[in-house]
Amino acid sequence: MERTHPCLQCGACCAHFRVSFYWAEPVPEKFTEKLNAHRSYMRGTDSPVSPRCVALQGEVGGRVNCGIYEDRPSPCRDFEASYETGVENPRCAIARASKGLPPLSAEDWK
Ligand code: SF4
Ligand code: SF4
């Protein structure tokens, strides 16, 4: 049986960090806000209290999905889950911890 990708049962990074990127990236505009002259960010991710990208569907820590997966900005494409390629990503662990989730380990990819 195929295992569910750990990120599809998490989504913590989409609800913890401000996700900003070069303004000209082809991300659907209605999901973005202007940060400054050069950068935009995913709407909802700059909340100081409860950040959450407006494109994130589902429940963090439950079943989640990026609603604009094919059009997501570069920081989302570049963000690697810990040990997905064999290396730890401390920011993945930080995001998960903020939602009460344990850090991923190499075991999660076996
Ligand atoms: S915090 Fe890590 S495990 Fe969770 S969705 Fe982001 S990359 Fe995936
Ligand atoms: S665009 Fe998708 S992957 Fe990026 S923060 Fe939003 S929901 Fe997460």
mmCIF file of N, CA, C and O in Angstrom, residues 5-8 16 24-25 27 43 45 47 51 64 70 74 78-79 84-85 87 92 106 110:
data_model
loop_
_atom_site.group_PDB
_atom_site.id
_atom_site.type_symbol
_atom_site.label_atom_id
_atom_site.label_comp_id
_atom_site.label_asym_id
_atom_site.label_seq_id
_atom_site.Cartn_x
_atom_site.Cartn_y
_atom_site.Cartn_z
ATOM 1 N N HIS A 5 2.085 10.985 1.603
ATOM 2 C CA HIS A 5 3.228 11.888 1.765
ATOM 3 C C HIS A 5 3.059 12.646 3.085
ATOM 4 O O HIS A 5 1.967 13.191 3.350
ATOM 5 N N PRO A 6 4.099 12.708 3.936
ATOM 6 C CA PRO A 6 3.970 13.370 5.238
ATOM 7 C C PRO A 6 3.436 14.804 5.155
ATOM 8 O O PRO A 6 2.721 15.250 6.059
ATOM 9 N N CYS A 7 3.770 15.528 4.089
ATOM 10 C CA CYS A 7 3.306 16.918 3.982
ATOM 11 C C CYS A 7 1.788 16.998 3.829
ATOM 12 O O CYS A 7 1.178 18.000 4.231
ATOM 13 N N LEU A 8 1.185 15.954 3.270
ATOM 14 C CA LEU A 8 -0.264 15.961 3.087
ATOM 15 C C LEU A 8 -1.003 15.666 4.387
ATOM 16 O O LEU A 8 -2.224 15.718 4.442
ATOM 17 N N HIS A 16 2.799 28.921 9.262
ATOM 18 C CA HIS A 16 3.753 29.391 10.276
ATOM 19 C C HIS A 16 4.630 30.533 9.777
ATOM 20 O O HIS A 16 4.823 31.524 10.473
ATOM 21 N N ALA A 24 6.980 39.225 -9.553
ATOM 22 C CA ALA A 24 6.597 38.817 -10.909
ATOM 23 C C ALA A 24 6.401 37.308 -11.074
ATOM 24 O O ALA A 24 6.077 36.842 -12.162
ATOM 25 N N GLU A 25 6.592 36.549 -10.019
ATOM 26 C CA GLU A 25 6.324 35.106 -10.136
ATOM 27 C C GLU A 25 4.841 34.905 -10.482
ATOM 28 O O GLU A 25 3.984 35.621 -9.948
ATOM 29 N N VAL A 27 2.066 33.665 -9.709
ATOM 30 C CA VAL A 27 1.175 33.097 -8.687
ATOM 31 C C VAL A 27 -0.174 33.797 -8.838
ATOM 32 O O VAL A 27 -0.206 35.014 -9.026
ATOM 33 N N ARG A 43 -1.169 35.635 0.754
ATOM 34 C CA ARG A 43 -2.115 36.263 1.665
ATOM 35 C C ARG A 43 -2.398 35.336 2.850
ATOM 36 O O ARG A 43 -2.566 34.128 2.678
ATOM 37 N N THR A 45 -0.306 34.733 5.274
ATOM 38 C CA THR A 45 0.897 34.223 5.938
ATOM 39 C C THR A 45 1.613 35.271 6.784
ATOM 40 O O THR A 45 2.580 34.941 7.461
ATOM 41 N N SER A 47 0.065 37.085 9.140
ATOM 42 C CA SER A 47 -0.652 37.335 10.391
ATOM 43 C C SER A 47 0.263 37.072 11.581
ATOM 44 O O SER A 47 0.880 36.010 11.673
ATOM 45 N N PRO A 51 -0.972 32.863 11.424
ATOM 46 C CA PRO A 51 -0.690 32.858 9.990
ATOM 47 C C PRO A 51 -1.212 31.584 9.320
ATOM 48 O O PRO A 51 -1.177 30.504 9.918
ATOM 49 N N VAL A 64 -4.287 17.886 4.420
ATOM 50 C CA VAL A 64 -4.132 19.203 3.805
ATOM 51 C C VAL A 64 -3.718 19.080 2.348
ATOM 52 O O VAL A 64 -3.253 18.036 1.889
ATOM 53 N N GLU A 70 0.290 23.673 -8.549
ATOM 54 C CA GLU A 70 1.055 23.871 -9.783
ATOM 55 C C GLU A 70 1.561 25.303 -9.926
ATOM 56 O O GLU A 70 2.525 25.557 -10.639
ATOM 57 N N SER A 74 8.010 30.119 -5.528
ATOM 58 C CA SER A 74 9.298 29.420 -5.397
ATOM 59 C C SER A 74 9.645 29.003 -3.960
ATOM 60 O O SER A 74 10.181 27.901 -3.772
ATOM 61 N N ASP A 78 10.770 25.267 -3.107
ATOM 62 C CA ASP A 78 12.127 25.005 -2.603
ATOM 63 C C ASP A 78 12.149 24.438 -1.186
ATOM 64 O O ASP A 78 13.182 23.948 -0.734
ATOM 65 N N PHE A 79 11.038 24.543 -0.473
ATOM 66 C CA PHE A 79 11.009 24.125 0.925
ATOM 67 C C PHE A 79 10.939 22.603 0.991
ATOM 68 O O PHE A 79 9.951 21.990 0.586
ATOM 69 N N GLU A 84 13.349 14.277 3.421
ATOM 70 C CA GLU A 84 12.776 13.832 2.144
ATOM 71 C C GLU A 84 13.892 13.459 1.175
ATOM 72 O O GLU A 84 13.768 12.511 0.405
ATOM 73 N N THR A 85 14.972 14.244 1.246
ATOM 74 C CA THR A 85 16.133 13.909 0.412
ATOM 75 C C THR A 85 17.320 13.525 1.292
ATOM 76 O O THR A 85 18.470 13.642 0.891
ATOM 77 N N VAL A 87 18.260 14.929 4.180
ATOM 78 C CA VAL A 87 18.811 15.944 5.087
ATOM 79 C C VAL A 87 17.705 16.591 5.917
ATOM 80 O O VAL A 87 16.558 16.703 5.479
ATOM 81 N N CYS A 92 11.442 23.034 8.890
ATOM 82 C CA CYS A 92 10.318 22.089 8.855
ATOM 83 C C CYS A 92 9.975 21.689 10.285
ATOM 84 O O CYS A 92 8.803 21.707 10.686
ATOM 85 N N ALA A 106 14.021 10.123 9.354
ATOM 86 C CA ALA A 106 14.253 9.311 8.155
ATOM 87 C C ALA A 106 13.227 8.186 8.067
ATOM 88 O O ALA A 106 12.851 7.754 6.969
ATOM 89 N N LYS A 110 10.363 5.831 4.846
ATOM 90 C CA LYS A 110 10.629 4.434 4.459
ATOM 91 C C LYS A 110 9.376 3.754 3.964
ATOM 92 O O LYS A 110 8.283 4.124 4.355
#
